[in-house]
Structures are given as structure tokens and as C-alpha cells.
């Protein structure tokens, strides 16, 4: 199936039976599984390469922020089709826990509701919420190991001690500014920053009970879901939050709309 944009009517047209050359977004086929974030990543739909950014942005807004989702059959069928496709690939009956980020979009909640059709009665759901800006930190140790301690081909350090301190001062100054901003400004500012993989604590568990449950779950199948994946920063932060508690669970990631080339860049 695919979705086209009617330029005359200025609306999106869903075709649940056919793919077409003019589709702006299409249901992914057998090749929609990629390795990203060190995990198995699935995405339900992918934008066509020729789609203009303005149309892509408009469709994402339409998907994420349609208020009356229940009474928008094209959009709910759009979501169901992707979940059905996912179920064929991974068998949702085998999953014990679903984790998703808090969002003003209703898509994640609708995806979860539909996933429960396949899930066992014991399926748990957890929501990760946005942390206070003052809690955001920087993994300086990892950054040093990856960059500041790098060596040249002849074995000499790439950076002098003075240069390392200068970089650290710059990062600490960036953190001070982050702590004074609101969350959405932060997300926009650091989304494509080279420091983004090292900025931590964007998300936290919604409750201490959820955190405790996640810490004691071992060797279970966990499904992480999100509505739209562009840079992958939200999914990366979810995985980092989960890994802090334990790394014994089998984690699968699903996004309603994604792009495999962007996922490759996130590795």
C-alpha cells in the first residue's frame, strides 16, 4: 500500500491495495529490517526518495498530531497495517514488555492498543518521560576514549593536554546553557550535534515502580516503539536508559515511519 499527496485538494490519499510510482510513503516489504543501535530495527513505512521535504514534514505532522485518531479510519488502518506486517516478522505473542517515549502524539498509544491484540495478558507497558533539563549530563569518559585520547599514525597523541582541557571547558559551557533551557529547545539544538551520542539523561522512567520492574526483568523479549524516527536520537536514549538497568533482555525496535539510511548513520 502507499500514500499520495493530492496537490489540488491539499490532502493525503491512502491506497490500501496498491503501490504506485507517485507514492510519498509506502509499506515496507521484506527488506525493512536493519541493524541499528546494535539491535534489530523494523520500520513500518519509508518515504520515497523523491519526496520534497515540505511534503514529508506535512505528512509527519498529519500522522503525529491528528487529534481525532479514532475517527480517522485511513490513519488508523495505516497504523494497523504496519503492526500486522510487524507481527508477521517477529510474532508479537512472544513479547513480554513494551517501552515507548512519552509523546503529545497519540500514535504510540494507538500502536500499543493494537499490539495488545497479539500480546499475552501478562504484557507490561512502560513509558519513558522527559527529564528535567537540570538532570542532563555528558558522558565525558566515553568522549575522551572515543576522541580526546585518539592517537596519530605514528603513535603520538592527537591532542595536547591543553587542547583536551579546552574541549572539556567548551562541553561544560554547553551543559550550563542546556540546564537553563526547556526540553524541546534542547532537543532541537543537539539533535544533529556531534556531541549528541554523549548527552545523557534526556529520559527517565515515569515511576519508580516501572524502574524497579525493568531492573528485575531478565532474559525477556522487549519491544521498543516510537511513531516516527528521523535522527534516531530518541530511540538511542531509550536504549541507553534501559541498558543502565540491565543488558540481559532481547530488545527489538519498531518505528511506524523510518529510513534505513538514517538508521545506518546512527550506528
PDB file of C-alpha atoms in Angstrom:
ATOM      1  CA  UNK A   1       0.000   0.000   0.000  1.00  0.00           C
ATOM      2  CA  UNK A   2       1.027   3.601  -0.396  1.00  0.00           C
ATOM      3  CA  UNK A   3       0.067   7.215   0.252  1.00  0.00           C
ATOM      4  CA  UNK A   4      -0.019  10.010  -2.306  1.00  0.00           C
ATOM      5  CA  UNK A   5      -0.481  13.756  -1.953  1.00  0.00           C
ATOM      6  CA  UNK A   6      -3.333  15.392  -3.853  1.00  0.00           C
ATOM      7  CA  UNK A   7      -1.889  18.801  -4.665  1.00  0.00           C
ATOM      8  CA  UNK A   8      -5.261  20.139  -5.834  1.00  0.00           C
ATOM      9  CA  UNK A   9      -7.190  19.146  -2.714  1.00  0.00           C
ATOM     10  CA  UNK A  10      -4.111  19.586  -0.494  1.00  0.00           C
ATOM     11  CA  UNK A  11      -4.726  16.294   1.267  1.00  0.00           C
ATOM     12  CA  UNK A  12      -3.178  12.854   1.612  1.00  0.00           C
ATOM     13  CA  UNK A  13      -4.801   9.924  -0.191  1.00  0.00           C
ATOM     14  CA  UNK A  14      -4.394   6.388   1.187  1.00  0.00           C
ATOM     15  CA  UNK A  15      -4.496   3.342  -1.091  1.00  0.00           C
ATOM     16  CA  UNK A  16      -4.531   0.121   0.929  1.00  0.00           C
ATOM     17  CA  UNK A  17      -4.418  -2.173  -2.074  1.00  0.00           C
ATOM     18  CA  UNK A  18      -1.743  -0.847  -4.424  1.00  0.00           C
ATOM     19  CA  UNK A  19       1.705   0.693  -4.601  1.00  0.00           C
ATOM     20  CA  UNK A  20       2.278   3.456  -7.110  1.00  0.00           C
ATOM     21  CA  UNK A  21       5.090   5.463  -8.652  1.00  0.00           C
ATOM     22  CA  UNK A  22       3.694   8.645  -7.093  1.00  0.00           C
ATOM     23  CA  UNK A  23       3.572   7.296  -3.527  1.00  0.00           C
ATOM     24  CA  UNK A  24       5.242   9.541  -1.000  1.00  0.00           C
ATOM     25  CA  UNK A  25       5.363   6.801   1.628  1.00  0.00           C
ATOM     26  CA  UNK A  26       4.961   3.036   1.234  1.00  0.00           C
ATOM     27  CA  UNK A  27       4.587  -0.018   3.429  1.00  0.00           C
ATOM     28  CA  UNK A  28       7.966  -1.694   3.720  1.00  0.00           C
ATOM     29  CA  UNK A  29       8.420  -5.191   2.391  1.00  0.00           C
ATOM     30  CA  UNK A  30      10.844  -7.954   3.263  1.00  0.00           C
ATOM     31  CA  UNK A  31      13.791  -5.570   3.375  1.00  0.00           C
ATOM     32  CA  UNK A  32      12.640  -3.361   6.188  1.00  0.00           C
ATOM     33  CA  UNK A  33      14.741  -4.982   8.874  1.00  0.00           C
ATOM     34  CA  UNK A  34      18.092  -3.314   9.512  1.00  0.00           C
ATOM     35  CA  UNK A  35      20.709  -3.421  12.216  1.00  0.00           C
ATOM     36  CA  UNK A  36      20.694  -0.146  14.156  1.00  0.00           C
ATOM     37  CA  UNK A  37      21.827   0.861  17.640  1.00  0.00           C
ATOM     38  CA  UNK A  38      23.256  -2.663  17.920  1.00  0.00           C
ATOM     39  CA  UNK A  39      19.681  -4.004  17.846  1.00  0.00           C
ATOM     40  CA  UNK A  40      17.203  -5.357  15.320  1.00  0.00           C
ATOM     41  CA  UNK A  41      15.260  -2.387  13.962  1.00  0.00           C
ATOM     42  CA  UNK A  42      11.998  -2.607  11.996  1.00  0.00           C
ATOM     43  CA  UNK A  43      10.077   0.246  10.424  1.00  0.00           C
ATOM     44  CA  UNK A  44       6.587   0.103   9.005  1.00  0.00           C
ATOM     45  CA  UNK A  45       6.809   2.721   6.266  1.00  0.00           C
ATOM     46  CA  UNK A  46       9.536   4.528   4.396  1.00  0.00           C
ATOM     47  CA  UNK A  47       9.409   7.791   2.466  1.00  0.00           C
ATOM     48  CA  UNK A  48      10.180   7.716  -1.224  1.00  0.00           C
ATOM     49  CA  UNK A  49      13.498   9.304  -2.136  1.00  0.00           C
ATOM     50  CA  UNK A  50      11.881  11.883  -4.447  1.00  0.00           C
ATOM     51  CA  UNK A  51       9.543  13.325  -1.793  1.00  0.00           C
ATOM     52  CA  UNK A  52      10.076  17.001  -1.095  1.00  0.00           C
ATOM     53  CA  UNK A  53      10.951  17.830   2.493  1.00  0.00           C
ATOM     54  CA  UNK A  54       7.884  20.088   2.838  1.00  0.00           C
ATOM     55  CA  UNK A  55       5.541  17.212   1.925  1.00  0.00           C
ATOM     56  CA  UNK A  56       7.405  14.818   4.202  1.00  0.00           C
ATOM     57  CA  UNK A  57       7.138  17.261   7.099  1.00  0.00           C
ATOM     58  CA  UNK A  58       3.436  17.837   6.427  1.00  0.00           C
ATOM     59  CA  UNK A  59       2.737  14.102   6.437  1.00  0.00           C
ATOM     60  CA  UNK A  60       4.640  13.549   9.680  1.00  0.00           C
ATOM     61  CA  UNK A  61       2.592  16.316  11.293  1.00  0.00           C
ATOM     62  CA  UNK A  62      -0.596  14.782   9.952  1.00  0.00           C
ATOM     63  CA  UNK A  63       0.282  11.365  11.369  1.00  0.00           C
ATOM     64  CA  UNK A  64       1.522  12.595  14.730  1.00  0.00           C
ATOM     65  CA  UNK A  65      -0.953  15.344  15.501  1.00  0.00           C
ATOM     66  CA  UNK A  66      -4.328  14.300  14.114  1.00  0.00           C
ATOM     67  CA  UNK A  67      -6.483  14.866  17.197  1.00  0.00           C
ATOM     68  CA  UNK A  68      -9.410  12.557  16.470  1.00  0.00           C
ATOM     69  CA  UNK A  69      -7.406   9.462  15.639  1.00  0.00           C
ATOM     70  CA  UNK A  70     -10.243   7.061  16.436  1.00  0.00           C
ATOM     71  CA  UNK A  71     -12.479   8.682  13.835  1.00  0.00           C
ATOM     72  CA  UNK A  72      -9.829   8.867  11.124  1.00  0.00           C
ATOM     73  CA  UNK A  73     -10.112   5.389   9.559  1.00  0.00           C
ATOM     74  CA  UNK A  74      -7.422   5.907   6.918  1.00  0.00           C
ATOM     75  CA  UNK A  75      -4.879   6.790   9.579  1.00  0.00           C
ATOM     76  CA  UNK A  76      -5.871   4.009  11.998  1.00  0.00           C
ATOM     77  CA  UNK A  77      -5.750   1.487   9.151  1.00  0.00           C
ATOM     78  CA  UNK A  78      -2.357   2.913   8.198  1.00  0.00           C
ATOM     79  CA  UNK A  79      -1.115   2.093  11.712  1.00  0.00           C
ATOM     80  CA  UNK A  80      -2.790  -1.327  11.846  1.00  0.00           C
ATOM     81  CA  UNK A  81      -1.288  -2.346   8.523  1.00  0.00           C
ATOM     82  CA  UNK A  82       2.213  -1.682   9.823  1.00  0.00           C
ATOM     83  CA  UNK A  83       1.610  -3.593  13.085  1.00  0.00           C
ATOM     84  CA  UNK A  84       0.166  -6.540  11.164  1.00  0.00           C
ATOM     85  CA  UNK A  85       3.258  -6.535   8.981  1.00  0.00           C
ATOM     86  CA  UNK A  86       5.485  -6.425  12.066  1.00  0.00           C
ATOM     87  CA  UNK A  87       3.606  -9.331  13.651  1.00  0.00           C
ATOM     88  CA  UNK A  88       4.320 -11.491  10.600  1.00  0.00           C
ATOM     89  CA  UNK A  89       8.023 -10.808  11.084  1.00  0.00           C
ATOM     90  CA  UNK A  90       8.542 -11.166  14.824  1.00  0.00           C
ATOM     91  CA  UNK A  91       5.382 -12.767  16.318  1.00  0.00           C
ATOM     92  CA  UNK A  92       4.185 -10.259  18.892  1.00  0.00           C
ATOM     93  CA  UNK A  93       2.869 -13.091  21.079  1.00  0.00           C
ATOM     94  CA  UNK A  94       6.480 -13.677  22.131  1.00  0.00           C
ATOM     95  CA  UNK A  95       6.970 -10.245  23.736  1.00  0.00           C
ATOM     96  CA  UNK A  96       6.782  -9.523  27.452  1.00  0.00           C
ATOM     97  CA  UNK A  97       7.374  -5.770  27.693  1.00  0.00           C
ATOM     98  CA  UNK A  98       6.662  -2.724  25.507  1.00  0.00           C
ATOM     99  CA  UNK A  99       8.594   0.506  26.128  1.00  0.00           C
ATOM    100  CA  UNK A 100       7.768   3.827  24.490  1.00  0.00           C
ATOM    101  CA  UNK A 101       8.621   7.506  24.951  1.00  0.00           C
ATOM    102  CA  UNK A 102       6.091   9.973  26.293  1.00  0.00           C
ATOM    103  CA  UNK A 103       4.660  11.976  23.409  1.00  0.00           C
ATOM    104  CA  UNK A 104       1.990  14.533  22.647  1.00  0.00           C
ATOM    105  CA  UNK A 105       1.227  12.366  19.612  1.00  0.00           C
ATOM    106  CA  UNK A 106      -1.497   9.755  20.064  1.00  0.00           C
ATOM    107  CA  UNK A 107       0.152   7.344  17.644  1.00  0.00           C
ATOM    108  CA  UNK A 108       2.266   5.486  20.196  1.00  0.00           C
ATOM    109  CA  UNK A 109      -0.758   4.899  22.423  1.00  0.00           C
ATOM    110  CA  UNK A 110      -2.799   3.633  19.477  1.00  0.00           C
ATOM    111  CA  UNK A 111       0.048   1.340  18.380  1.00  0.00           C
ATOM    112  CA  UNK A 112       0.233  -0.045  21.903  1.00  0.00           C
ATOM    113  CA  UNK A 113      -3.508  -0.584  21.999  1.00  0.00           C
ATOM    114  CA  UNK A 114      -3.369  -2.540  18.756  1.00  0.00           C
ATOM    115  CA  UNK A 115      -0.307  -4.528  19.860  1.00  0.00           C
ATOM    116  CA  UNK A 116      -2.330  -5.780  22.821  1.00  0.00           C
ATOM    117  CA  UNK A 117      -4.432  -7.749  20.326  1.00  0.00           C
ATOM    118  CA  UNK A 118      -1.441 -10.049  19.891  1.00  0.00           C
ATOM    119  CA  UNK A 119       0.101  -9.773  23.326  1.00  0.00           C
ATOM    120  CA  UNK A 120      -0.190 -12.159  26.215  1.00  0.00           C
ATOM    121  CA  UNK A 121      -2.253 -10.956  29.182  1.00  0.00           C
ATOM    122  CA  UNK A 122       0.980 -10.511  31.122  1.00  0.00           C
ATOM    123  CA  UNK A 123       2.441  -7.966  28.688  1.00  0.00           C
ATOM    124  CA  UNK A 124       3.830  -4.968  30.589  1.00  0.00           C
ATOM    125  CA  UNK A 125       3.923  -1.411  29.305  1.00  0.00           C
ATOM    126  CA  UNK A 126       6.410   1.263  30.351  1.00  0.00           C
ATOM    127  CA  UNK A 127       6.647   4.909  29.372  1.00  0.00           C
ATOM    128  CA  UNK A 128       9.833   6.934  29.491  1.00  0.00           C
ATOM    129  CA  UNK A 129       9.211  10.626  30.135  1.00  0.00           C
ATOM    130  CA  UNK A 130      11.325  13.698  29.562  1.00  0.00           C
ATOM    131  CA  UNK A 131      13.736  14.522  32.362  1.00  0.00           C
ATOM    132  CA  UNK A 132      14.294  17.986  33.770  1.00  0.00           C
ATOM    133  CA  UNK A 133      16.947  19.930  31.837  1.00  0.00           C
ATOM    134  CA  UNK A 134      18.971  20.200  35.063  1.00  0.00           C
ATOM    135  CA  UNK A 135      19.383  16.403  35.076  1.00  0.00           C
ATOM    136  CA  UNK A 136      21.006  16.235  31.657  1.00  0.00           C
ATOM    137  CA  UNK A 137      24.636  15.149  31.794  1.00  0.00           C
ATOM    138  CA  UNK A 138      27.546  14.403  29.482  1.00  0.00           C
ATOM    139  CA  UNK A 139      29.468  11.116  29.260  1.00  0.00           C
ATOM    140  CA  UNK A 140      32.898  12.700  29.332  1.00  0.00           C
ATOM    141  CA  UNK A 141      34.692   9.396  29.918  1.00  0.00           C
ATOM    142  CA  UNK A 142      33.273   7.857  26.752  1.00  0.00           C
ATOM    143  CA  UNK A 143      34.007  11.028  24.755  1.00  0.00           C
ATOM    144  CA  UNK A 144      37.599  11.030  25.936  1.00  0.00           C
ATOM    145  CA  UNK A 145      38.061   7.383  24.985  1.00  0.00           C
ATOM    146  CA  UNK A 146      36.491   7.860  21.555  1.00  0.00           C
ATOM    147  CA  UNK A 147      38.025  11.210  20.588  1.00  0.00           C
ATOM    148  CA  UNK A 148      40.293  13.033  23.002  1.00  0.00           C
ATOM    149  CA  UNK A 149      42.598  10.047  23.607  1.00  0.00           C
ATOM    150  CA  UNK A 150      42.908   9.344  19.876  1.00  0.00           C
ATOM    151  CA  UNK A 151      46.428   8.859  18.514  1.00  0.00           C
ATOM    152  CA  UNK A 152      48.083   9.690  15.198  1.00  0.00           C
ATOM    153  CA  UNK A 153      49.530   7.018  12.919  1.00  0.00           C
ATOM    154  CA  UNK A 154      52.975   7.456  14.477  1.00  0.00           C
ATOM    155  CA  UNK A 155      51.549   6.818  17.951  1.00  0.00           C
ATOM    156  CA  UNK A 156      51.659  10.412  19.184  1.00  0.00           C
ATOM    157  CA  UNK A 157      48.554  11.837  20.915  1.00  0.00           C
ATOM    158  CA  UNK A 158      46.291  13.720  18.531  1.00  0.00           C
ATOM    159  CA  UNK A 159      45.506  16.371  21.138  1.00  0.00           C
ATOM    160  CA  UNK A 160      47.741  18.099  23.662  1.00  0.00           C
ATOM    161  CA  UNK A 161      46.653  18.286  27.330  1.00  0.00           C
ATOM    162  CA  UNK A 162      45.841  21.969  26.801  1.00  0.00           C
ATOM    163  CA  UNK A 163      43.634  21.172  23.793  1.00  0.00           C
ATOM    164  CA  UNK A 164      41.809  18.479  25.768  1.00  0.00           C
ATOM    165  CA  UNK A 165      41.070  20.909  28.585  1.00  0.00           C
ATOM    166  CA  UNK A 166      39.836  23.476  26.085  1.00  0.00           C
ATOM    167  CA  UNK A 167      37.344  20.957  24.642  1.00  0.00           C
ATOM    168  CA  UNK A 168      36.187  19.943  28.131  1.00  0.00           C
ATOM    169  CA  UNK A 169      35.631  23.585  29.063  1.00  0.00           C
ATOM    170  CA  UNK A 170      33.571  24.035  25.896  1.00  0.00           C
ATOM    171  CA  UNK A 171      31.435  20.983  26.726  1.00  0.00           C
ATOM    172  CA  UNK A 172      30.881  22.151  30.298  1.00  0.00           C
ATOM    173  CA  UNK A 173      29.815  25.547  28.978  1.00  0.00           C
ATOM    174  CA  UNK A 174      27.362  23.827  26.641  1.00  0.00           C
ATOM    175  CA  UNK A 175      25.913  21.875  29.591  1.00  0.00           C
ATOM    176  CA  UNK A 176      25.427  25.060  31.594  1.00  0.00           C
ATOM    177  CA  UNK A 177      23.380  26.511  28.731  1.00  0.00           C
ATOM    178  CA  UNK A 178      21.380  23.282  28.371  1.00  0.00           C
ATOM    179  CA  UNK A 179      20.461  23.352  32.056  1.00  0.00           C
ATOM    180  CA  UNK A 180      18.845  26.762  31.547  1.00  0.00           C
ATOM    181  CA  UNK A 181      16.717  25.749  28.548  1.00  0.00           C
ATOM    182  CA  UNK A 182      13.424  23.934  28.134  1.00  0.00           C
ATOM    183  CA  UNK A 183      13.446  20.353  26.894  1.00  0.00           C
ATOM    184  CA  UNK A 184      12.189  20.997  23.355  1.00  0.00           C
ATOM    185  CA  UNK A 185      14.781  23.698  22.735  1.00  0.00           C
ATOM    186  CA  UNK A 186      17.469  21.293  23.897  1.00  0.00           C
ATOM    187  CA  UNK A 187      16.273  18.527  21.626  1.00  0.00           C
ATOM    188  CA  UNK A 188      16.342  20.866  18.635  1.00  0.00           C
ATOM    189  CA  UNK A 189      19.767  22.287  19.467  1.00  0.00           C
ATOM    190  CA  UNK A 190      21.601  18.995  19.964  1.00  0.00           C
ATOM    191  CA  UNK A 191      19.719  16.780  17.507  1.00  0.00           C
ATOM    192  CA  UNK A 192      22.485  16.823  14.906  1.00  0.00           C
ATOM    193  CA  UNK A 193      25.324  17.828  17.183  1.00  0.00           C
ATOM    194  CA  UNK A 194      28.437  15.650  17.188  1.00  0.00           C
ATOM    195  CA  UNK A 195      28.068  15.614  20.979  1.00  0.00           C
ATOM    196  CA  UNK A 196      24.563  14.110  20.813  1.00  0.00           C
ATOM    197  CA  UNK A 197      25.566  10.453  21.490  1.00  0.00           C
ATOM    198  CA  UNK A 198      27.260  11.533  24.726  1.00  0.00           C
ATOM    199  CA  UNK A 199      24.486  13.711  26.147  1.00  0.00           C
ATOM    200  CA  UNK A 200      22.635  11.608  28.703  1.00  0.00           C
ATOM    201  CA  UNK A 201      19.528  11.602  30.896  1.00  0.00           C
ATOM    202  CA  UNK A 202      17.084  13.030  28.366  1.00  0.00           C
ATOM    203  CA  UNK A 203      14.547  10.458  29.510  1.00  0.00           C
ATOM    204  CA  UNK A 204      13.593   8.785  32.764  1.00  0.00           C
ATOM    205  CA  UNK A 205      11.107   6.151  33.905  1.00  0.00           C
ATOM    206  CA  UNK A 206       7.645   7.501  34.566  1.00  0.00           C
ATOM    207  CA  UNK A 207       7.551   5.892  38.008  1.00  0.00           C
ATOM    208  CA  UNK A 208       9.869   4.194  40.481  1.00  0.00           C
ATOM    209  CA  UNK A 209       7.721   1.076  40.082  1.00  0.00           C
ATOM    210  CA  UNK A 210       8.478   0.947  36.351  1.00  0.00           C
ATOM    211  CA  UNK A 211      12.181   1.418  37.002  1.00  0.00           C
ATOM    212  CA  UNK A 212      12.200  -1.352  39.592  1.00  0.00           C
ATOM    213  CA  UNK A 213      10.281  -3.709  37.309  1.00  0.00           C
ATOM    214  CA  UNK A 214      12.659  -3.064  34.409  1.00  0.00           C
ATOM    215  CA  UNK A 215      15.667  -3.686  36.651  1.00  0.00           C
ATOM    216  CA  UNK A 216      14.450  -7.135  37.741  1.00  0.00           C
ATOM    217  CA  UNK A 217      13.227  -8.357  34.342  1.00  0.00           C
ATOM    218  CA  UNK A 218      15.853 -10.670  32.928  1.00  0.00           C
ATOM    219  CA  UNK A 219      16.151 -12.522  29.606  1.00  0.00           C
ATOM    220  CA  UNK A 220      12.784 -11.288  28.360  1.00  0.00           C
ATOM    221  CA  UNK A 221      11.698 -10.050  24.934  1.00  0.00           C
ATOM    222  CA  UNK A 222      11.315  -6.263  24.947  1.00  0.00           C
ATOM    223  CA  UNK A 223       9.733  -4.213  22.154  1.00  0.00           C
ATOM    224  CA  UNK A 224      10.622  -0.509  21.938  1.00  0.00           C
ATOM    225  CA  UNK A 225       8.158   1.511  19.832  1.00  0.00           C
ATOM    226  CA  UNK A 226       8.085   5.077  18.516  1.00  0.00           C
ATOM    227  CA  UNK A 227       5.939   6.820  15.928  1.00  0.00           C
ATOM    228  CA  UNK A 228       8.479   8.487  13.607  1.00  0.00           C
ATOM    229  CA  UNK A 229      12.248   8.016  13.528  1.00  0.00           C
ATOM    230  CA  UNK A 230      14.374  10.647  11.812  1.00  0.00           C
ATOM    231  CA  UNK A 231      17.702  11.133  13.596  1.00  0.00           C
ATOM    232  CA  UNK A 232      17.207   8.161  15.917  1.00  0.00           C
ATOM    233  CA  UNK A 233      18.137  10.241  18.973  1.00  0.00           C
ATOM    234  CA  UNK A 234      15.003   9.321  20.963  1.00  0.00           C
ATOM    235  CA  UNK A 235      15.412   5.594  20.355  1.00  0.00           C
ATOM    236  CA  UNK A 236      19.089   5.796  21.199  1.00  0.00           C
ATOM    237  CA  UNK A 237      18.263   7.466  24.520  1.00  0.00           C
ATOM    238  CA  UNK A 238      15.615   4.837  25.331  1.00  0.00           C
ATOM    239  CA  UNK A 239      18.141   2.059  24.762  1.00  0.00           C
ATOM    240  CA  UNK A 240      20.742   3.801  26.880  1.00  0.00           C
ATOM    241  CA  UNK A 241      18.223   4.196  29.719  1.00  0.00           C
ATOM    242  CA  UNK A 242      17.320   0.513  29.532  1.00  0.00           C
ATOM    243  CA  UNK A 243      20.951  -0.605  29.384  1.00  0.00           C
ATOM    244  CA  UNK A 244      21.755   1.225  32.612  1.00  0.00           C
ATOM    245  CA  UNK A 245      19.476  -1.209  34.448  1.00  0.00           C
ATOM    246  CA  UNK A 246      20.426  -4.410  32.648  1.00  0.00           C
ATOM    247  CA  UNK A 247      21.578  -5.786  29.320  1.00  0.00           C
ATOM    248  CA  UNK A 248      20.131  -9.280  29.570  1.00  0.00           C
ATOM    249  CA  UNK A 249      16.919  -8.663  27.626  1.00  0.00           C
ATOM    250  CA  UNK A 250      16.413  -9.220  23.906  1.00  0.00           C
ATOM    251  CA  UNK A 251      15.380  -5.807  22.563  1.00  0.00           C
ATOM    252  CA  UNK A 252      13.610  -5.205  19.248  1.00  0.00           C
ATOM    253  CA  UNK A 253      12.847  -1.708  17.947  1.00  0.00           C
ATOM    254  CA  UNK A 254       9.881  -0.671  15.830  1.00  0.00           C
ATOM    255  CA  UNK A 255       9.057   2.700  14.331  1.00  0.00           C
ATOM    256  CA  UNK A 256       5.909   3.410  12.341  1.00  0.00           C
ATOM    257  CA  UNK A 257       7.875   5.530   9.844  1.00  0.00           C
ATOM    258  CA  UNK A 258      11.635   5.275   9.430  1.00  0.00           C
ATOM    259  CA  UNK A 259      14.500   5.454   6.968  1.00  0.00           C
ATOM    260  CA  UNK A 260      17.181   2.805   6.718  1.00  0.00           C
ATOM    261  CA  UNK A 261      19.828   5.268   5.531  1.00  0.00           C
ATOM    262  CA  UNK A 262      19.338   7.426   8.610  1.00  0.00           C
ATOM    263  CA  UNK A 263      19.490   4.316  10.746  1.00  0.00           C
ATOM    264  CA  UNK A 264      22.801   3.387   9.197  1.00  0.00           C
ATOM    265  CA  UNK A 265      24.154   6.813  10.156  1.00  0.00           C
ATOM    266  CA  UNK A 266      23.153   6.241  13.778  1.00  0.00           C
ATOM    267  CA  UNK A 267      25.377   3.195  14.234  1.00  0.00           C
TER     268      UNK A 267
END
